[in-house]
C-alpha atoms as one frame of an Amber mdcrd trajectory, in Angstrom:
protein
   0.832  10.769  -5.663   0.169   9.895  -9.388  -2.982   7.297  -9.777  -4.225
   5.640 -12.690  -7.730   6.191 -11.826  -9.784   8.664 -10.083 -10.767   8.282
  -6.299 -14.190   6.829  -5.470 -15.896   3.720  -5.498 -16.377   0.504  -7.539
 -19.102  -1.634  -6.206 -19.143  -5.343  -5.935 -21.279  -5.529  -8.781 -18.859
  -4.105 -11.024 -15.748  -5.651  -9.891 -14.214  -8.139 -12.402 -11.417 -10.615
 -11.962  -8.040  -9.169 -13.008  -8.933  -5.493 -12.486  -6.068  -3.414 -11.252
  -5.514  -0.151  -9.861  -2.066   1.482  -8.696  -0.487   4.704  -7.613   3.034
   6.061  -7.451   4.383   7.908  -4.216   7.818   9.909  -3.917   8.611   8.924
  -0.222  10.430  11.831   1.486  11.997  12.487   4.739   9.097  14.414   5.934
   6.820  11.154   5.068   8.993   9.106   7.153   9.526  11.739  10.127   5.498
  11.845  10.133   5.205   8.174  10.219   7.435   7.816  12.974   5.394  10.616
  14.934   2.192   9.052  14.206   3.207   5.284  14.790   5.448   6.258  17.515
   8.106   3.956  15.919  11.161   5.889  16.018  13.803   3.136  15.477  16.886
   4.967  14.726  17.221   2.890  11.259  14.557   5.323   9.918  15.454   8.745
  11.500  19.387   8.590  12.212  21.907   8.675   9.230  24.813   7.711  11.624
  22.971   4.797  12.980  21.623   3.515   9.909  24.938   3.577   7.838  26.174
   0.822  10.403  23.161  -1.519   9.698  22.868  -4.336   7.092  20.634  -1.416
   4.994  23.971   0.897   4.914  21.661   3.905   5.275  18.074   5.079   6.208
  14.979   3.094   5.060  11.388   3.938   5.432   9.196   1.934   7.846   7.787
  -0.980   6.311   4.149  -0.238   7.368   4.663   2.987   5.424   5.074   1.104
   2.481   2.240  -0.966   2.994   0.210   1.990   3.797   0.376   2.595   0.082
  -1.636  -0.706  -0.572  -4.286   0.718   1.975  -4.358   3.997  -0.272  -4.993
   2.289  -3.511  -7.643  -0.186  -1.813  -9.556   2.684   0.182  -9.446   5.141
  -2.646  -9.485   3.212  -6.144 -10.434  -0.494  -5.817 -12.602  -1.129  -4.658
 -12.528   2.294  -2.931 -14.778   4.432  -0.820 -16.681   2.265   1.675 -14.412
  -0.756   1.480 -13.608  -2.638   4.802 -10.545  -4.439   5.273 -10.835  -8.079
   6.453  -7.297  -9.146   6.332  -3.907  -8.636   4.731  -0.658 -10.594   4.397
   2.748  -8.863   3.748   6.088 -10.069   2.920   9.048  -7.405   2.833  11.600
  -8.116   0.190  13.500  -4.906   0.108  14.187  -1.416   1.709  12.394   1.762
   0.792  14.736   4.553   0.962  14.180   8.373   1.239  13.880   9.712  -2.258
  12.600   6.414  -3.988   9.537   6.314  -5.805   7.198   3.585  -4.811   4.684
   1.812  -7.215   1.910   0.357  -5.384  -0.651  -2.104  -7.193  -3.644  -4.309
  -6.315  -5.206  -6.688  -8.586  -8.327  -8.825  -8.303  -7.854 -12.412  -7.922
 -10.949 -13.658  -6.391 -14.634 -12.351  -6.136 -17.385 -13.856  -3.628 -20.500
 -11.904  -4.772 -22.473 -13.563  -2.044 -20.524 -12.176   0.763 -19.342  -9.168
  -1.064 -15.676 -10.246  -0.418 -12.780  -9.578  -2.772  -9.258 -10.888  -2.718
  -6.353  -8.947  -3.985  -3.001  -9.368  -5.047  -0.605  -6.725  -3.642   2.587
  -5.436  -4.826   5.052  -2.614  -4.145   8.173  -1.851  -6.306  10.903   0.617
  -6.763  12.499   0.832 -10.050  10.899  -2.198 -11.092  12.283  -4.315  -8.092
   9.763  -5.876  -5.793   9.820  -4.319  -2.329   6.544  -5.689  -0.929   4.115
  -8.587  -1.868   0.868  -9.693  -0.108  -2.668 -10.733  -0.444  -5.593  -8.367
   0.894  -9.135  -9.652   1.800 -11.667  -6.977   1.838 -15.630  -6.209   2.132
 -16.592  -4.356  -0.875 -19.364  -1.789  -0.976 -22.602  -2.429  -2.982 -25.028
  -0.634  -4.604 -28.000  -2.566  -2.778 -26.772  -1.152   0.770 -25.930   2.382
  -0.281
């Protein structure tokens, strides 16, 4: 993975509108196999070349939630980072991610409620500049007052 910032914590007191963080992840066959094992989602469109070739995707694709997990990685590791609690997430899948693709996952702060420590984040995943996932996350950010 290639991150634009080190891992850690950005406390609610330091979060600003428009703040953004991202990572890039090359999706491998092994990633897809591991996700299938952990999630127990063994849909053959993810694991079987012959089956997947005859679908609308004309080949194997990664699990959508594997891609969405990269958004979780940015939120949990970078913005706000360690100590963040997910409150909600919306997702819209716009295109497939295939084995061998490099996914760019980015979150951007679009709302802050300092009193409640709530942060709203625009979420985006793309492959070669084409959006494959969009959504919005709401999280509870860590605070220096409680650490």
